[in-house]
CSV table of C-alpha atoms in Angstrom, one decimal:
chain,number,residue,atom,x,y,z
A,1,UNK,CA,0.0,0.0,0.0
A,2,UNK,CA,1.3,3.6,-0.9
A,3,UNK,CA,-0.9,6.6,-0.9
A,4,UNK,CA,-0.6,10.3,-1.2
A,5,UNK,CA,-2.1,12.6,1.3
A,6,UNK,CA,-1.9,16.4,2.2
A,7,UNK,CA,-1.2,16.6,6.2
A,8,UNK,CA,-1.5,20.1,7.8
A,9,UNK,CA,1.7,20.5,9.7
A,10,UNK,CA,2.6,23.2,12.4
A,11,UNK,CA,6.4,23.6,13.1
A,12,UNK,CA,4.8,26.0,16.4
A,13,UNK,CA,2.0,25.8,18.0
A,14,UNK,CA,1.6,29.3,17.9
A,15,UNK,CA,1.8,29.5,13.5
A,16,UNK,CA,-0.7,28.5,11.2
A,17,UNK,CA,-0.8,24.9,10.0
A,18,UNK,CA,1.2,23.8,6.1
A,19,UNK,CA,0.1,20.9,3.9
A,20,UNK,CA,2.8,19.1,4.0
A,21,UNK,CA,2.7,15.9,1.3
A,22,UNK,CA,3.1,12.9,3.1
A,23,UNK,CA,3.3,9.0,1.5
A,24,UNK,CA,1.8,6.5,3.7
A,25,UNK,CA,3.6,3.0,3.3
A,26,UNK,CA,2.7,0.0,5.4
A,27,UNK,CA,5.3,-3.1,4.9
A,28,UNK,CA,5.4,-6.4,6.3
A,29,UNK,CA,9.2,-6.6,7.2
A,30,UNK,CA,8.6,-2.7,9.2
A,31,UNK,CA,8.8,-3.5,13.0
A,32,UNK,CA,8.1,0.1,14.0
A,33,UNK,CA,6.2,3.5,12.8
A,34,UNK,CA,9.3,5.5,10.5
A,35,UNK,CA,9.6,8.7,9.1
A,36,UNK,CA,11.9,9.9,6.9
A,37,UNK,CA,12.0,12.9,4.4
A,38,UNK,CA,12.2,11.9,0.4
A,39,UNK,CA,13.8,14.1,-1.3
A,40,UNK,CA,13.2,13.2,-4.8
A,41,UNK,CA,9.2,12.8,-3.9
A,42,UNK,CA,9.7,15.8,-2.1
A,43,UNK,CA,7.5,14.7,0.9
A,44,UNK,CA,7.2,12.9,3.6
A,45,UNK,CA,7.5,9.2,4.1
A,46,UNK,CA,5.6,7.3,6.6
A,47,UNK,CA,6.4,3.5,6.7
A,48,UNK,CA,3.6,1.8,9.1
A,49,UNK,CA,3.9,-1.9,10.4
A,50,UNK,CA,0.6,-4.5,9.4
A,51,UNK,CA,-1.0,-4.1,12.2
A,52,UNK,CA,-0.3,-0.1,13.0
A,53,UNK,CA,-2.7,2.6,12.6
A,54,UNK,CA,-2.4,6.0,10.6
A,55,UNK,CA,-3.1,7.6,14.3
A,56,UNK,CA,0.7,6.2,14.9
A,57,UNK,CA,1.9,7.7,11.6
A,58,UNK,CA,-0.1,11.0,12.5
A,59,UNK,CA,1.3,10.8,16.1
A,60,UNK,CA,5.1,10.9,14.6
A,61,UNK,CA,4.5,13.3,12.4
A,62,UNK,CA,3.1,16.1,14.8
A,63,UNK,CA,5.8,15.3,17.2
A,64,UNK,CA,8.8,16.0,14.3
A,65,UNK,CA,6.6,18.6,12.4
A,66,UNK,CA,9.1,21.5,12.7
A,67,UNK,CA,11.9,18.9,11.5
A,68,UNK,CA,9.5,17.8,8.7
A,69,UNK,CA,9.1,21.4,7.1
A,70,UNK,CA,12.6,22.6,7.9
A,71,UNK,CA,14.1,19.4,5.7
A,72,UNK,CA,11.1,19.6,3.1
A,73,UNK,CA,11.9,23.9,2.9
A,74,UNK,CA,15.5,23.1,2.2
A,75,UNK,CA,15.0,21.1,-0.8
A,76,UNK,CA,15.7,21.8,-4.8
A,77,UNK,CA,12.4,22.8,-6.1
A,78,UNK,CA,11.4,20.5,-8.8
A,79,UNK,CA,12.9,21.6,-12.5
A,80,UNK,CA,9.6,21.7,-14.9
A,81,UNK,CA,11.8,21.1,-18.6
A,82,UNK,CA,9.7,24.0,-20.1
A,83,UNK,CA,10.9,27.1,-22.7
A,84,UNK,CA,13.4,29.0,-20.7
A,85,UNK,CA,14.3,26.5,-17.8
A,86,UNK,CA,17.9,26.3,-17.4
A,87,UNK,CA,18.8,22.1,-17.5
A,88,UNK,CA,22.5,21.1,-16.9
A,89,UNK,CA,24.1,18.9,-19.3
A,90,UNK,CA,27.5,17.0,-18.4
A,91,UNK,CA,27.2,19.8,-15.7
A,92,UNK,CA,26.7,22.4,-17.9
A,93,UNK,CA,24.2,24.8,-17.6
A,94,UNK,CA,21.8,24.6,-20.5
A,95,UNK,CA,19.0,27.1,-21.4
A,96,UNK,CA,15.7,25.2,-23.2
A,97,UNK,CA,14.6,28.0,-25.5
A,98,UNK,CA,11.5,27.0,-28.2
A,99,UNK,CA,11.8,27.3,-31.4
A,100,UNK,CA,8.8,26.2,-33.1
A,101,UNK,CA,10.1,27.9,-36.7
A,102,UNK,CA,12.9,25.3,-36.7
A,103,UNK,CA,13.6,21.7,-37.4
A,104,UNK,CA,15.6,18.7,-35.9
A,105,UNK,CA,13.4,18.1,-32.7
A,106,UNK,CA,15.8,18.9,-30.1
A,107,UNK,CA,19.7,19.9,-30.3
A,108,UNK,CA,22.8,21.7,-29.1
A,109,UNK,CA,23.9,25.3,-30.3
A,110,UNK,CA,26.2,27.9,-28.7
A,111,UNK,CA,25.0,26.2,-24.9
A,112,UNK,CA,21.4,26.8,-25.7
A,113,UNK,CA,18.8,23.3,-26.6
A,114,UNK,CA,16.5,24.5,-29.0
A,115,UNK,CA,13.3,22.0,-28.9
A,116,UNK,CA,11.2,22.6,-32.0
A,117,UNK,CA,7.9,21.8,-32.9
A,118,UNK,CA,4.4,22.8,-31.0
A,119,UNK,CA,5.2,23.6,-27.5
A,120,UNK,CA,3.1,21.1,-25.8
A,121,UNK,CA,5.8,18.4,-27.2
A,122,UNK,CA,8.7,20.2,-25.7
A,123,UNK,CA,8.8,18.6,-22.3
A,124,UNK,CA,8.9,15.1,-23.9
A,125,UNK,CA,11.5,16.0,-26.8
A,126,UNK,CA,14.1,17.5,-24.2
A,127,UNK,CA,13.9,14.4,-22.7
A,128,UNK,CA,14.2,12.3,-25.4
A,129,UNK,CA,17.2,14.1,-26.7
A,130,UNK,CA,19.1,13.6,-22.6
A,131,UNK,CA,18.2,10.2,-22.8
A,132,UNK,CA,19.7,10.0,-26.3
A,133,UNK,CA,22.8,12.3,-25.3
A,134,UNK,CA,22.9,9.8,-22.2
A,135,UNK,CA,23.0,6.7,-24.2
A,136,UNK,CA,25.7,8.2,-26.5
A,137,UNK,CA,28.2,9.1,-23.4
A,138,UNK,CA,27.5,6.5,-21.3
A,139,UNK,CA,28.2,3.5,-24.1
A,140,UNK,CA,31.6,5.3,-25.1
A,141,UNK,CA,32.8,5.2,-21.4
A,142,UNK,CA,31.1,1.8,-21.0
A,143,UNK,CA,32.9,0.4,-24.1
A,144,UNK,CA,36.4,2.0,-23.2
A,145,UNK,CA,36.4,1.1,-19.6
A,146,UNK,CA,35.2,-2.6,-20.6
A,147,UNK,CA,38.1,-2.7,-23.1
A,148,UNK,CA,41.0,-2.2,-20.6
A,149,UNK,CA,39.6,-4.7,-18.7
A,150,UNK,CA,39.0,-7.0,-22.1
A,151,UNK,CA,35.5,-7.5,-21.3
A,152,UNK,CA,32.5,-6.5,-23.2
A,153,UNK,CA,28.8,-6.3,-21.6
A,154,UNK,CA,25.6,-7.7,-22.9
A,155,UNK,CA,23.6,-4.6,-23.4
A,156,UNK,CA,23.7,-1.0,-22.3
A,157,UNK,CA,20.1,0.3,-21.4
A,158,UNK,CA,18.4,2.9,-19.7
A,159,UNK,CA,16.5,3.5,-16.9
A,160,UNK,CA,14.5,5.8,-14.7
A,161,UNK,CA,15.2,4.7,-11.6
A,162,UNK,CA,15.1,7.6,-8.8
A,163,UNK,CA,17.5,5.6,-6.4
A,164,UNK,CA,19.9,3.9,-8.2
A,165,UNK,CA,22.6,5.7,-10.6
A,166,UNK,CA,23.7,2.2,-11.9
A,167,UNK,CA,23.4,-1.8,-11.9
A,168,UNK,CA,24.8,-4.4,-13.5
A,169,UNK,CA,23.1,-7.9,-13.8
A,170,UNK,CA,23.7,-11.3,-13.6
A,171,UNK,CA,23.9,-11.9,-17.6
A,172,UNK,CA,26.2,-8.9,-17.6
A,173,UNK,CA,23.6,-6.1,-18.8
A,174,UNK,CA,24.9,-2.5,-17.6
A,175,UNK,CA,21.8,0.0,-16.4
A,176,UNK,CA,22.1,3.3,-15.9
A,177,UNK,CA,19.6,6.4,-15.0
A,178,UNK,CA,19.6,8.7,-18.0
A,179,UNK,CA,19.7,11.2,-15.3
A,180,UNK,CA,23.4,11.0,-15.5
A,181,UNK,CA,24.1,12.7,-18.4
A,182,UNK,CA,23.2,15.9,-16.1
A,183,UNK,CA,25.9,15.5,-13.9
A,184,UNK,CA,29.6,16.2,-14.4
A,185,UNK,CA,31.5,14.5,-16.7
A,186,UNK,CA,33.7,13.2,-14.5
A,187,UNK,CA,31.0,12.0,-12.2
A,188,UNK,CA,29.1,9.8,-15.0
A,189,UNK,CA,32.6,8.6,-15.6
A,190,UNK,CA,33.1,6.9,-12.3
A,191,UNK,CA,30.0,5.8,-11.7
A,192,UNK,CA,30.2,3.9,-15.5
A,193,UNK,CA,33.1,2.8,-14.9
A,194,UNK,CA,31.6,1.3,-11.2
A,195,UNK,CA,29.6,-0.8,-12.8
A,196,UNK,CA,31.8,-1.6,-15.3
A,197,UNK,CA,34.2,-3.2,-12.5
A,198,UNK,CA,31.2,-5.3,-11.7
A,199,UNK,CA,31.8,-7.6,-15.1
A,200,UNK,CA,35.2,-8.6,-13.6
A,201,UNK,CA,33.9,-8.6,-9.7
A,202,UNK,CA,30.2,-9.2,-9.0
A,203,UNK,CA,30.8,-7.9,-5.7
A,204,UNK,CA,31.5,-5.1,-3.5
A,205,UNK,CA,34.7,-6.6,-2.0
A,206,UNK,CA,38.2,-5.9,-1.7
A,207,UNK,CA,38.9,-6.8,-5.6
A,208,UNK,CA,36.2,-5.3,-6.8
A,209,UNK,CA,37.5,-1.9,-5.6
A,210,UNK,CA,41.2,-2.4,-6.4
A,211,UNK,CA,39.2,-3.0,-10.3
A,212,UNK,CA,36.7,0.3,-9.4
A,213,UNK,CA,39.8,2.4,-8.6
A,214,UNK,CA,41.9,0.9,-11.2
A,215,UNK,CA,39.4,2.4,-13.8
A,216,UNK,CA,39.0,5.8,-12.2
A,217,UNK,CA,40.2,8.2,-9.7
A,218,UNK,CA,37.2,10.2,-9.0
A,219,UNK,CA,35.8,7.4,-6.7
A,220,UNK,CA,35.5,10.6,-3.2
A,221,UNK,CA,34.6,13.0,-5.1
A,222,UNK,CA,32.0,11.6,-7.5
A,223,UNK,CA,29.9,9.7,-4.4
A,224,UNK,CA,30.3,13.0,-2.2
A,225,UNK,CA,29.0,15.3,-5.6
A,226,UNK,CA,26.1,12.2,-6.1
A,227,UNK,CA,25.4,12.6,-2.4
A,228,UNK,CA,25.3,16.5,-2.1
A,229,UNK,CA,23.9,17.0,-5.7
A,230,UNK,CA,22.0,13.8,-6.8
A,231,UNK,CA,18.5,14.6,-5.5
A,232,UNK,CA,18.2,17.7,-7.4
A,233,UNK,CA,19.1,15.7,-10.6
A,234,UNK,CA,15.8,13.5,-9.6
A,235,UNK,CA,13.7,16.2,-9.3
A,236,UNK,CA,14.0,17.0,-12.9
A,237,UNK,CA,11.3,16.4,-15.7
């Protein structure tokens, strides 16, 4: 079970209530009533055991309103991919401008995207042209990573997954989130060439890293950017 509900919030008794989004999930494996703040939903998250009730779930959340608010206030707004919304691309900043008098669908000149066609199409053609600019760098460092290790993956496909960056399976297919190709190039580099080291070690252990860091030196500073600047990268589209 997940649903969506607005839950007036005060963070002081003495100030007026705010709806505060809130997603009730009840799981079998939960042991206790949780909260947590999601910040690619952008709303609360309240986990409830089988056999809790939402007056639990409502009890926790009055008692860490003010914490609630203060963490939901703090986060990226949500980027809308509309005419003039600035989109970063290999962590470039990248203005969307219409231009409906054009041809091509969606491309690159002088830094700007130009998305042509009627404007109720552009949201879905700037995305289409990411996930096609994603494809195109992540298979080059996919394919030259994999070749200093003299291995080759399956397939290369993409995702939208809001909580993982990267996988690789079993039958050696690579996924990544087409959300990458907003980050720094460096950034999609190591995290490609993570998953890479997976063909070679299907593990996290001690080889598998020696591989990982083998491949790339950006291992520090690519988590710590993912961590401090992933969420907003979720929160676009």
């Amino acid at each position: 079970m997940t649903e969506t509900e607005l839950v007036p919030l005060r963070r002081d008794p003495l100030l007026p209530a705010s709806p505060c989004p809130v997603l009730w999930r009840r799981s079998a494996r939960a042991r206790r009533v949780s909260l947590r703040v999601d910040p690619v939903a952008g709303a609360a998250v309240v986990t409830l055991p089988r056999r809790a009730s939402r007056a639990h779930g409502l009890r926790l959340l009055e008692e860490h309103a003010a914490w609630v608010l203060r963490q939901l206030d703090g986060l990226t707004p949500a980027l809308e991919l509309r005419d003039g919304a600035t989109v970063p691309i290999g962590g470039v900043p990248h203005v969307i401008r219409h231009a409906p008098e054009r041809t091509g669908g969606a491309f690159l000149e002088d830094g700007i995207l130009f998305v042509t066609g009627a404007a109720e199409f552009l949201p879905r053609r700037t995305e289409r042209f990411l996930r096609a600019e994603a494809l195109r760098r992540i298979g080059v460092a996919a394919m030259r990573y994999a070749g200093q290790l003299g291995l080759r993956p399956k397939a290369i496909r993409l995702k939208d997954t809001r909580t993982r960056w990267g996988s690789c399976a079993p039958d050696r297919t690579l996924s990544f989130t087409w959300r990458l190709v907003m980050a720094p190039d460096w950034v999609l580099d190591y995290v490609v060439a993570h998953e890479v080291a997976h063909l070679r070690e299907m593990n996290h252990s001690d080889r598998f890293w020696a591989v990982c860091e083998a491949l790339t030196p950006h291992r520090a500073e690519a988590t710590a950017w993912l961590k401090r600047h992933g969420p907003a990268l979720m929160r676009v589209g």
